[in-house]
Short mmCIF file of C-alpha atoms and ligand atoms in Angstrom, two decimals:
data_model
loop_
_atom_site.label_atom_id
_atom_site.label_comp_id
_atom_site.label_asym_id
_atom_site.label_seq_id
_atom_site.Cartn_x
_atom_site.Cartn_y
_atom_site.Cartn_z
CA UNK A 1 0.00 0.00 0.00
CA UNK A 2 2.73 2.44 0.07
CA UNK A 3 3.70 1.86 -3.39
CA UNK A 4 0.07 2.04 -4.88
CA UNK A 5 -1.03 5.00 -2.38
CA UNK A 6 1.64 6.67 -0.15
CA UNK A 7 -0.64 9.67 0.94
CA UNK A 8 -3.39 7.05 2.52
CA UNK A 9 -0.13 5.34 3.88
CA UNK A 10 1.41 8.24 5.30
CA UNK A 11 -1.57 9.86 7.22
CA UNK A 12 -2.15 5.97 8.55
CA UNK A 13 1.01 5.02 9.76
CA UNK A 14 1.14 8.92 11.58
CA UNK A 15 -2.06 7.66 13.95
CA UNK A 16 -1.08 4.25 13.92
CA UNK A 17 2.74 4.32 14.95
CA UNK A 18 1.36 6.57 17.51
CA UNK A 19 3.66 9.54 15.81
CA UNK A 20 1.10 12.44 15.10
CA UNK A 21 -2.53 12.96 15.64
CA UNK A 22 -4.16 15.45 13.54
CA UNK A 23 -6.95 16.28 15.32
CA UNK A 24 -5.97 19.46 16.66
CA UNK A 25 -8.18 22.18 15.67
CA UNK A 26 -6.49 24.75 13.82
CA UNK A 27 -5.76 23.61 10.22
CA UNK A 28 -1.80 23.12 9.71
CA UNK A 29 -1.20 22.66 13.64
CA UNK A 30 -0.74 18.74 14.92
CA UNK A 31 0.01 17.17 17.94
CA UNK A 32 2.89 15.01 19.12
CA UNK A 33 1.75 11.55 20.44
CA UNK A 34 4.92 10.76 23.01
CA UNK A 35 6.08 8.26 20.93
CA UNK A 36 6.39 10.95 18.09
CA UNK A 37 7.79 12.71 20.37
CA UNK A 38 10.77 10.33 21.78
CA UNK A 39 11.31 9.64 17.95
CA UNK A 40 11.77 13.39 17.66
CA UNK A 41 13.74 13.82 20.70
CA UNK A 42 16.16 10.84 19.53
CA UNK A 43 16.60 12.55 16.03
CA UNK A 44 17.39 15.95 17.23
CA UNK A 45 20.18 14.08 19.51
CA UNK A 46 21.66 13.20 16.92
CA UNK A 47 21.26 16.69 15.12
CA UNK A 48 22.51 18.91 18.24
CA UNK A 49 25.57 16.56 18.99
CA UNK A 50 26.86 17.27 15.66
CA UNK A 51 26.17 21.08 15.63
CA UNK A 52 27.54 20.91 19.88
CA UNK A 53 31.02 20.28 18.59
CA UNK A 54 31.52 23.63 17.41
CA UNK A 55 28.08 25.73 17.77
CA UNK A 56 26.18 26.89 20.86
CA UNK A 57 22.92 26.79 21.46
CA UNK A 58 20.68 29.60 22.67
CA UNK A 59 17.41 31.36 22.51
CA UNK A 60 15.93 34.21 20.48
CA UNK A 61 12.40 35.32 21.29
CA UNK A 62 9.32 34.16 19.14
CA UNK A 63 7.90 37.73 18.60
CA UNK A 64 9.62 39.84 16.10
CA UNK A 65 8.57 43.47 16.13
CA UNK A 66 7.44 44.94 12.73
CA UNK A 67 10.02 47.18 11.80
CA UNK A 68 12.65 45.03 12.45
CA UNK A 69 10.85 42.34 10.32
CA UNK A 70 10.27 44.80 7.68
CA UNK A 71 14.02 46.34 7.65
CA UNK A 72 15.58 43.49 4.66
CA UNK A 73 13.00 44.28 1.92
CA UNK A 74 14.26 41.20 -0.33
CA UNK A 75 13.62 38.90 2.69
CA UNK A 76 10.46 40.31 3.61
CA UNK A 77 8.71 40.12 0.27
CA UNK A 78 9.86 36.38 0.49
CA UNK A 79 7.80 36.03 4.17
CA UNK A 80 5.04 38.64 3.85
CA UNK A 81 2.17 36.55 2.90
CA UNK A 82 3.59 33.90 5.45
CA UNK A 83 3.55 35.76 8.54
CA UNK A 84 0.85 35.60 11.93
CA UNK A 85 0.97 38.75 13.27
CA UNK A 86 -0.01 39.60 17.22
CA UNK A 87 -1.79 42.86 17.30
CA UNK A 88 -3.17 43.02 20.69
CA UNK A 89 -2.17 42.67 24.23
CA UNK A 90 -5.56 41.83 26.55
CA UNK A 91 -7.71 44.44 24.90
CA UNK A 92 -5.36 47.26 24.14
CA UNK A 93 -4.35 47.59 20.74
CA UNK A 94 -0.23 47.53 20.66
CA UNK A 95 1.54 50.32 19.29
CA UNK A 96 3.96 47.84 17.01
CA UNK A 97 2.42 45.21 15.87
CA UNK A 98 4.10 41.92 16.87
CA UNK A 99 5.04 38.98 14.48
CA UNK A 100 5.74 34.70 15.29
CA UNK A 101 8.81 34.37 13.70
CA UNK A 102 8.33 32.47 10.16
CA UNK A 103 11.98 32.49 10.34
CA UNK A 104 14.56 33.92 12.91
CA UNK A 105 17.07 36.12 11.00
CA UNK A 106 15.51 39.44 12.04
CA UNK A 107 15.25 38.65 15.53
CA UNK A 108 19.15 37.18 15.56
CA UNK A 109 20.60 39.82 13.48
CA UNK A 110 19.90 42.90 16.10
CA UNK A 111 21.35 41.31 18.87
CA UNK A 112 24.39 40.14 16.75
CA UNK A 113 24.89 44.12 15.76
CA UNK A 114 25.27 44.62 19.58
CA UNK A 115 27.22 41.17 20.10
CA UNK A 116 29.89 41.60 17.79
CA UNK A 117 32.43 44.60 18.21
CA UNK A 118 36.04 43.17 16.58
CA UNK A 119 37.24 40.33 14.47
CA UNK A 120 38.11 38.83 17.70
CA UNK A 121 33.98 38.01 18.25
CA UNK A 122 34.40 35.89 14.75
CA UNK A 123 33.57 33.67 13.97
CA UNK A 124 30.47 33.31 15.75
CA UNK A 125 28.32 30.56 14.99
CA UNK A 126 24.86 29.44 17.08
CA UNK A 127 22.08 28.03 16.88
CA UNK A 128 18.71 27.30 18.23
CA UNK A 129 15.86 24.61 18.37
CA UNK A 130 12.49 26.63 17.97
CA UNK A 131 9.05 26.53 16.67
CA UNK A 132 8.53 29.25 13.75
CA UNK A 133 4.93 29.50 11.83
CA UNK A 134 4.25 30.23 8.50
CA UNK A 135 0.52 31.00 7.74
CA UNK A 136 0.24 28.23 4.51
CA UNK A 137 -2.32 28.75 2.12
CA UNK A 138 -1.07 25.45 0.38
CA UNK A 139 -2.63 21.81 1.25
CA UNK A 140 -1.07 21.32 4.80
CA UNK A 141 0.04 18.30 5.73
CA UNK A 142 1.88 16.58 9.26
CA UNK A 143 5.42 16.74 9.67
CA UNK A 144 5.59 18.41 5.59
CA UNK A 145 3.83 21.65 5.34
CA UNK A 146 2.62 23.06 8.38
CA UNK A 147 1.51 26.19 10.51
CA UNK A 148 3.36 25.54 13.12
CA UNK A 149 6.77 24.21 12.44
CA UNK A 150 7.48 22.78 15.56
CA UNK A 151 11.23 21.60 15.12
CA UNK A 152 13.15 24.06 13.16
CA UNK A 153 16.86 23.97 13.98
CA UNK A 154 18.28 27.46 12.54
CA UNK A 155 22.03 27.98 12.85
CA UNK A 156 23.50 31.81 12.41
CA UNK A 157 26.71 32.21 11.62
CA UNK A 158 28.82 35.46 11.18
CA UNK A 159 32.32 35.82 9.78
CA UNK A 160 35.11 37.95 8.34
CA UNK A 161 35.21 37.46 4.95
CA UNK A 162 33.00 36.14 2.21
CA UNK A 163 35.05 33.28 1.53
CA UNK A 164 35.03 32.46 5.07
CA UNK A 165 31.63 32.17 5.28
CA UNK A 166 31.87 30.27 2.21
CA UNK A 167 33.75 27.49 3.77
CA UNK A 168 31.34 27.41 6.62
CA UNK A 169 28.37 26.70 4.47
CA UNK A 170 30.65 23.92 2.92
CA UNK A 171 30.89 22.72 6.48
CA UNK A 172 27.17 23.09 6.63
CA UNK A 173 27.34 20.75 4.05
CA UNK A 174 29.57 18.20 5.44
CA UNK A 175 27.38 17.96 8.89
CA UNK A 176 23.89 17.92 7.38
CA UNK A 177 25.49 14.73 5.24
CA UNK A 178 27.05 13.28 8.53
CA UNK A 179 23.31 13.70 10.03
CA UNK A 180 21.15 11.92 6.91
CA UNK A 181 24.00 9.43 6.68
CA UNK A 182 22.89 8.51 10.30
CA UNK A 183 19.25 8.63 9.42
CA UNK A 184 20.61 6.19 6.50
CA UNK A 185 18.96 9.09 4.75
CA UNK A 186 19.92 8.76 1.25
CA UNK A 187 20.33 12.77 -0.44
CA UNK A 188 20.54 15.01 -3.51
CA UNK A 189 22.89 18.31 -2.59
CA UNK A 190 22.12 20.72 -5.59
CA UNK A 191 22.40 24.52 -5.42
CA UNK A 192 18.91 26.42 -6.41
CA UNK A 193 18.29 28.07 -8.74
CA UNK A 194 18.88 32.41 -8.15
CA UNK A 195 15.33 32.74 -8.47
CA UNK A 196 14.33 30.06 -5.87
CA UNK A 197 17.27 31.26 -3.12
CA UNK A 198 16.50 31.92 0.36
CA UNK A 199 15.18 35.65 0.46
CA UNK A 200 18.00 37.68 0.96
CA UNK A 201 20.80 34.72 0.18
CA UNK A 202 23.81 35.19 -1.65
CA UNK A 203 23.08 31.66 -3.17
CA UNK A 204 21.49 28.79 -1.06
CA UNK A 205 22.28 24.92 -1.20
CA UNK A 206 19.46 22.64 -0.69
CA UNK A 207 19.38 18.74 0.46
CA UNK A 208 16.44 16.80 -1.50
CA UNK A 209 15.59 13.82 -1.01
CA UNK A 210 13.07 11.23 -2.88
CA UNK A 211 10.14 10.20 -1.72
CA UNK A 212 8.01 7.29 -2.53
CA UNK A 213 5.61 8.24 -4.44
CA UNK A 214 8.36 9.74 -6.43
CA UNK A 215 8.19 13.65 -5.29
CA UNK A 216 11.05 15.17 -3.73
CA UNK A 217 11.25 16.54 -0.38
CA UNK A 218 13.71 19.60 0.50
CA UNK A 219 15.26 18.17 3.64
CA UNK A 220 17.42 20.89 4.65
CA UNK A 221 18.90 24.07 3.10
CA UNK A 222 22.15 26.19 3.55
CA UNK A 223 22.29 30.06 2.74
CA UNK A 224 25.44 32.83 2.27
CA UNK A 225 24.14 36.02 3.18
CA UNK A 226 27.04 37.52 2.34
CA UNK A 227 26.91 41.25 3.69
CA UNK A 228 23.27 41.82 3.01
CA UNK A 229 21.71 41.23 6.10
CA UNK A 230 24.72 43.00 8.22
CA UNK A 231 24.21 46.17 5.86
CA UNK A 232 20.36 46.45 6.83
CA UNK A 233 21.48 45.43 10.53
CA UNK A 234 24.41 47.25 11.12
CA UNK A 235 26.78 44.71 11.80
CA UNK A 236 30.37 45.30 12.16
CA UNK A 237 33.75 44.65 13.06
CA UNK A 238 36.70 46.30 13.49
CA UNK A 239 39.50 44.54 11.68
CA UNK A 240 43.19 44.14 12.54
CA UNK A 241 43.75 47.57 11.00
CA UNK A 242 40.96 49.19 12.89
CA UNK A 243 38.77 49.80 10.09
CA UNK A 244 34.77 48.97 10.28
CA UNK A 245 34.23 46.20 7.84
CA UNK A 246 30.39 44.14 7.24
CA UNK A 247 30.28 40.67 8.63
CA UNK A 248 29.35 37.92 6.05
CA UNK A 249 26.80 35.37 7.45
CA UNK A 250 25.44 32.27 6.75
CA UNK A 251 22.39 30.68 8.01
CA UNK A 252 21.18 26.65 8.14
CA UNK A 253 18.32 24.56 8.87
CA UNK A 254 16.47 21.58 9.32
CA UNK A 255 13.08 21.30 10.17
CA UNK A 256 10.49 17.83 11.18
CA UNK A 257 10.88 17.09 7.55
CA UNK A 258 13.58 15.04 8.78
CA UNK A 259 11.50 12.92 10.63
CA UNK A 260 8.80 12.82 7.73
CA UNK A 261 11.63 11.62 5.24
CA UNK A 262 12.43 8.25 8.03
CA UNK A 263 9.13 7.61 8.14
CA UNK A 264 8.17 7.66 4.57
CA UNK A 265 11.52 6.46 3.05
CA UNK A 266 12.07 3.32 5.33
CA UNK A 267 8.49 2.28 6.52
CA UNK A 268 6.80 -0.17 4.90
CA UNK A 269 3.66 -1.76 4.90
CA UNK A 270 3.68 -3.49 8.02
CA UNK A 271 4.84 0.40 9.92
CA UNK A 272 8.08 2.18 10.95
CA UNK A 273 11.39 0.70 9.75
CA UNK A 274 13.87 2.38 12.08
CA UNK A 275 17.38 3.14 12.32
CA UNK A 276 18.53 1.87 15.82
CA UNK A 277 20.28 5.51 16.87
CA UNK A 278 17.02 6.66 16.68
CA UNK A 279 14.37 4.27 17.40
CA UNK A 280 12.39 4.63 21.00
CA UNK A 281 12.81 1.09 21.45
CA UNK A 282 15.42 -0.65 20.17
CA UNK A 283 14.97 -3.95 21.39
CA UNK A 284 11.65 -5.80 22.37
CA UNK A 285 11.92 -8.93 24.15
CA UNK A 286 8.55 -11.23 23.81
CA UNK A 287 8.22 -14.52 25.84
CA UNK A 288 6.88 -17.42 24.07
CA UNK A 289 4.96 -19.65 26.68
CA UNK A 290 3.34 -22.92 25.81
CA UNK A 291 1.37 -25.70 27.95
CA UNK A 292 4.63 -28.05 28.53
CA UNK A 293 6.69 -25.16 29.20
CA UNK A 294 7.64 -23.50 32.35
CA UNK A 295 6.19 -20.32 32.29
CA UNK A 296 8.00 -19.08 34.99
CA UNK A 297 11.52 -20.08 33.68
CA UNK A 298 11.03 -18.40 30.51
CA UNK A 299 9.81 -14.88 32.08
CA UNK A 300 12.99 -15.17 34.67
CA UNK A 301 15.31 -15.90 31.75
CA UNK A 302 13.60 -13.12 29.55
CA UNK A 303 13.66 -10.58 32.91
CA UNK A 304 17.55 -11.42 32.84
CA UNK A 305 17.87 -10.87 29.53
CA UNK A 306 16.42 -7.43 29.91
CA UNK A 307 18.96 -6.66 32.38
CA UNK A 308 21.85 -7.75 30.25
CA UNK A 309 20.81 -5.66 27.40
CA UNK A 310 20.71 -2.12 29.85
CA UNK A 311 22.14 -0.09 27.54
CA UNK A 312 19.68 -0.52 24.90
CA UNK A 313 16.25 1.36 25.35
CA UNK A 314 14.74 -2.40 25.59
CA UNK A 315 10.90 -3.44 26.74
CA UNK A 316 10.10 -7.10 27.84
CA UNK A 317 6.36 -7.27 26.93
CA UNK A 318 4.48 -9.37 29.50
CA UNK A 319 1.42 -8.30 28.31
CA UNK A 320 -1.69 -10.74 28.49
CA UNK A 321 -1.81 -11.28 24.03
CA UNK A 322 -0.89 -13.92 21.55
CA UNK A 323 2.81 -13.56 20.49
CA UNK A 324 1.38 -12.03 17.05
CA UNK A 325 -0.36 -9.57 18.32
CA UNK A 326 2.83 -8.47 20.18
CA UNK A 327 4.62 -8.69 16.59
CA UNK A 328 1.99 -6.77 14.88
CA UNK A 329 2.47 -3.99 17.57
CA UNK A 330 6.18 -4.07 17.73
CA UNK A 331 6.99 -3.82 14.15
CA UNK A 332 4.31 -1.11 13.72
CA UNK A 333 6.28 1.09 16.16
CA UNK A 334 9.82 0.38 13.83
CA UNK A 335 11.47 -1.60 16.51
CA UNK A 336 15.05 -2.81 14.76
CA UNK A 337 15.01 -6.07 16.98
CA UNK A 338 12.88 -8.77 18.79
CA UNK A 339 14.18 -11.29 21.11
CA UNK A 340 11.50 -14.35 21.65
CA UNK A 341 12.57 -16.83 24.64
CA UNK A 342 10.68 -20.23 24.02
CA UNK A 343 10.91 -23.39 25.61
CA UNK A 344 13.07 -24.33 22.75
CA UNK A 345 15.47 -21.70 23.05
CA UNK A 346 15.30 -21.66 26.64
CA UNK A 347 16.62 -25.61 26.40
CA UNK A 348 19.50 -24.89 24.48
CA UNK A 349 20.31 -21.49 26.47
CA UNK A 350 20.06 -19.86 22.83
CA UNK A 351 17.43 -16.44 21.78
CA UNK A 352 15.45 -15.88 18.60
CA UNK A 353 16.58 -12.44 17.00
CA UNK A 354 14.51 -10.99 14.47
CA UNK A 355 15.00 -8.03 12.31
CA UNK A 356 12.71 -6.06 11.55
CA UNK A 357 14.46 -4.92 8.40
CA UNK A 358 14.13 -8.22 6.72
CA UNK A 359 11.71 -10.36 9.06
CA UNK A 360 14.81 -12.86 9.35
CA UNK A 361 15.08 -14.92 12.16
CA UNK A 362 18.12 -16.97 13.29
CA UNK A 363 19.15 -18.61 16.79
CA UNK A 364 21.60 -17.16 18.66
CA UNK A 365 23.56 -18.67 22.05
CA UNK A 366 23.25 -16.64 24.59
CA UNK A 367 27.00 -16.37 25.15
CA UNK A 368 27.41 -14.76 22.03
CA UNK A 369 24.05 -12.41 22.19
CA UNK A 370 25.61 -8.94 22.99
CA UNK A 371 28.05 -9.61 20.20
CA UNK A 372 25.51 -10.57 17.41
CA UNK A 373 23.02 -7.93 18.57
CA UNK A 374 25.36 -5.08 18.30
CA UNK A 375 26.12 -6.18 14.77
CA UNK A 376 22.86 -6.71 13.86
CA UNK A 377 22.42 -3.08 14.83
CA UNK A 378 24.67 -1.98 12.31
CA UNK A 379 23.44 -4.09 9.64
CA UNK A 380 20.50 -3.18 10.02
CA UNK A 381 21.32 0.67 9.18
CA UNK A 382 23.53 -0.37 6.48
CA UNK A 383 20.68 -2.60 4.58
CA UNK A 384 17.97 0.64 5.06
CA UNK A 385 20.69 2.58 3.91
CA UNK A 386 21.36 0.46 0.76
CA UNK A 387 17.62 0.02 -0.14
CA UNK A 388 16.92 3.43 0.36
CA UNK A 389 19.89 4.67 -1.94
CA UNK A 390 19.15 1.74 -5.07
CA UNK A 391 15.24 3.53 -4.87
CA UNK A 392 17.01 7.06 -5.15
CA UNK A 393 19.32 6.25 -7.78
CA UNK A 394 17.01 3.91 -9.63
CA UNK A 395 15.04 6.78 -9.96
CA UNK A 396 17.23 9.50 -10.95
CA UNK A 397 17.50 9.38 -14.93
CA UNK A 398 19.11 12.15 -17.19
CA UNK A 399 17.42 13.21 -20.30
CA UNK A 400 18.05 14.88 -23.13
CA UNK A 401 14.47 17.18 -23.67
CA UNK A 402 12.27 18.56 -20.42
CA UNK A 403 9.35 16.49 -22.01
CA UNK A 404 10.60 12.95 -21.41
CA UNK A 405 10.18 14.21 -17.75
CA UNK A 406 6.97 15.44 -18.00
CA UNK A 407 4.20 12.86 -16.47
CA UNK A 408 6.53 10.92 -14.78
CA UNK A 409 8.12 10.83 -11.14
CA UNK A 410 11.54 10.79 -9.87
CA UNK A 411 14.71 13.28 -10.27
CA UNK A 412 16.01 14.02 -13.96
CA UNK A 413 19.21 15.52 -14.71
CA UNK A 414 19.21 17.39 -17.90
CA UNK A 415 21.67 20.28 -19.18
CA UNK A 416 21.12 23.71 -18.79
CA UNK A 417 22.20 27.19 -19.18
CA UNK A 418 21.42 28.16 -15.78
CA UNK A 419 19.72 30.98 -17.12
CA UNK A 420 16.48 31.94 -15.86
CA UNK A 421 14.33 31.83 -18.77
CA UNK A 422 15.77 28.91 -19.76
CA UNK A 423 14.82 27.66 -16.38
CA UNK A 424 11.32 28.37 -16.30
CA UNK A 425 10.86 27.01 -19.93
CA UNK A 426 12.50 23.79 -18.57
CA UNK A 427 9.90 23.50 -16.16
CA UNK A 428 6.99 24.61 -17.95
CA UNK A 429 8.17 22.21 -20.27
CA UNK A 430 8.65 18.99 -17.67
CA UNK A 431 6.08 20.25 -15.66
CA UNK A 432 8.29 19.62 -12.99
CA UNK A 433 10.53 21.87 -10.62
CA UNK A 434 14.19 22.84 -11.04
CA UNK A 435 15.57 21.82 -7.84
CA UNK A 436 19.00 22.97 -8.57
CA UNK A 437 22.37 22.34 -10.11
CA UNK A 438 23.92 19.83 -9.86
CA UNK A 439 27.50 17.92 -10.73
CA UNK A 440 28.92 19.28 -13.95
CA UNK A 441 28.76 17.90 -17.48
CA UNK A 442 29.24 18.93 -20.86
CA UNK A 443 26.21 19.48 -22.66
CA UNK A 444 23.97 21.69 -24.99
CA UNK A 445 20.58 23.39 -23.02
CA UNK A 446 17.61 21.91 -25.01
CA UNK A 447 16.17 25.02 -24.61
CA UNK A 448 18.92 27.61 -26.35
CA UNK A 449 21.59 25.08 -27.34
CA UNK A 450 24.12 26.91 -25.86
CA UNK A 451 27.07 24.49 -25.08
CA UNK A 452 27.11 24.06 -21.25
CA UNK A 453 28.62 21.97 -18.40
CA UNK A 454 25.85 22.54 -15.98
CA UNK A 455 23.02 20.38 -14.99
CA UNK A 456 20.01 20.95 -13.83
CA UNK A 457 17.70 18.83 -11.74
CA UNK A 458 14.24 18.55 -12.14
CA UNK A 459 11.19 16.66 -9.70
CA UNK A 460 8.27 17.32 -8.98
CA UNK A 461 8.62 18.19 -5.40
CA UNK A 462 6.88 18.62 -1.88
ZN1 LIG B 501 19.47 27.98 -22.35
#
């Protein structure tokens, strides 16, 4: 059922993995279930250990006062239709009106004018884990398009020169990969096209990756603001020589999307396929009782086995079901492993490990448990890892003419002149989107025929 209808699949397996209920009542505003939550929580682990190394986090308020807002023209027009505003306090009208942040830069930006005084402040890079809302007019949908965006991570960055700033959205780069890679997340990493940058970018890289039904998803994105946003907010520093000189800034983030592309790109149709860094429970550990058996033997050797396996986030379900029913539940949630403990195994002091991955079940001794368990771990990221990638690349295809796009799903590669109206004829063309460029080859745009080495990538996207 995800092949022949991912949408129905997707809003089902949100309710049923207990990830997202959407019965909140404001459209394009959901609810985390806890196990959404601790799913979310896990991910963003993962996210803030790799930023921790050499970010810091902190806080920037979620109202944004109008003219401050207002002050980068370019990046307003970009927001304007997007933004909530907060107009009243109680029943007195306020005197500036008050906007949620759709996006942080113009409440970061002031206090960075008054942070940063010489080059000895740079470079200065931090983040934050917020909500941000966006007032969509589009179809919303959980986890994709929302209202609320309830896990944005933005990182700010502010630097000397242009080029340094240009490395650090190269290092942007390198981290976001290091964080799919864990996800087993496979990615496209194109630039975008000038007239689809961030509002107020430089130029702006963008992750994509595929989804099943064939539509790409914009996973994360990576903007040089060069000097623009220090000219409208004043910031400086003096240099070595004393002179006053613009910082150059870059900004990054990731929002729930993350979480929407592990879902969609490993689940299948029995639930959540997860990668063990991530999953809530990692290990679930069913008894298997029967009429000769010893009940009581079993349950002590599966309440020892829980013990043994501490540092896994591991649940022994004792619950009064059938084994299947347990199985049924357990792989619905994306647990990597199950442990069963029947009177079989129990006689020949061995465990029955299944992955969840492939269903595959094999015996293992207990002596030799923590072992095969912690490779199965790893396997089991590296086979998600592998399918997910052979889907991506079996469906990435170049072409020669925008039409032999047009009607079908997936990412095309196809050369281009990289200018604009070029662009938009590609897509009008394809009816598809040009996510970006991507690596070089030599080629003539089917639209001009001007020889070219650039390539751009088209999907119909999310
Ligand atoms: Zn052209």
């Amino acid at each position: 059922m995800k092949k022949t209808n991912f949408s129905e699949w997707y809003n089902d397996i949100l309710i049923d993995a207990q990830i997202m209920d959407v019965r909140y009542p404001i459209k394009g505003l959901y609810v985390w279930f806890p196990f959404g939550f601790k799913l979310r929580k896990l991910t963003y682990d993962v996210l803030r250990s790799l930023l921790d190394r050499d970010h810091e986090e902190a806080y920037f308020p979620l109202l944004i006062p109008e003219n401050e807002l207002l002050k980068e023209s370019e990046h307003i027009k970009g927001f304007e239709e997007e933004v909530f505003w907060v107009t009243r306090g109680g029943f007195a009208e306020l005197d500036i009106p008050l906007a949620l942040r759709p996006t942080s830069e113009t409440a970061i930006y002031p206090m960075f004018s008054i942070w940063i005084r010489s080059h000895a402040d740079l470079p200065l890079k931090i983040y934050q884990l917020v909500n941000t809302f966006r007032y969509e007019t589009k179809h919303t949908r959980p986890l994709i398009r929302l209202r609320e965006i309830t896990s944005f991570k933005e990182a700010h960055t502010a630097h000397a020169s242009w080029e340094d700033a240009k490395l650090q959205t190269d290092a942007a780069v390198a981290l976001y990969k290091e964080f799919y890679d864990r996800l087993g997340i496979p990615y496209i990493v194109s630039r975008r096209p000038q007239w689809d940058r961030f509002p107020g970018a430089d130029y702006t890289l963008a992750f994509d990756t595929l989804m099943p039904d064939g539509k790409s998803l914009q996973v994360g994105t990576i903007h040089h603001l060069g000097t623009n946003f220090a000219k409208t907010f004043d910031i400086t520093y003096e240099d070595r020589d004393g002179n006053q000189q613009f910082v150059n800034q870059t900004c990054y983030g990731i929002s729930e999307r993350c979480i929407a592309a592990v879902i969609s790109v490993h689940g299948d149709d029995k639930g959540l396929v997860l990668p063990p860094e991530i999953a809530p429970v990692q290990v679930v550990i069913i008894p298997i009782y029967s009429k000769q058996a010893d009940s009581e033997a079993i349950l002590k050797a599966c309440n020892e086995l829980r013990d043994e396996l501490s540092r896994y986030r591991v649940v022994l379900d004792t619950d009064d079901v059938r084994p299947g029913a347990k199985f049924y539940k357990w792989e619905k949630q994306g647990v990597p492993i199950r442990l069963e403990i029947g009177p079989r195994d129990l006689s020949k002091s061995s465990v029955t490990l299944v992955r969840r991955d492939t269903g595959k079940k094999e015996s293992v001794k207990r002596s030799e448990l923590q072992f095969r368990l912690a490779e199965a771990m790893i396997n089991v990221l590296e086979n998600i890892t592998k399918k997910a990638r052979a889907f991506l690349v079996s469906h990435t295809v170049a072409i020669e003419i925008p039409e032999q796009a047009k009607g079908k799903t997936g990412i095309f590669q196809i050369s281009w002149c990289r200018s604009e109206s070029c662009g938009r004829k590609l897509q009008e063309l394809s009816d598809a989107d040009v996510l970006g460029e991507t690596e070089p080859m030599e080629g003539l745009c089917p639209i001009c025929d001007a020889p070219t080495t650039i390539r751009a990538l088209l999907a119909r996207s999310y």
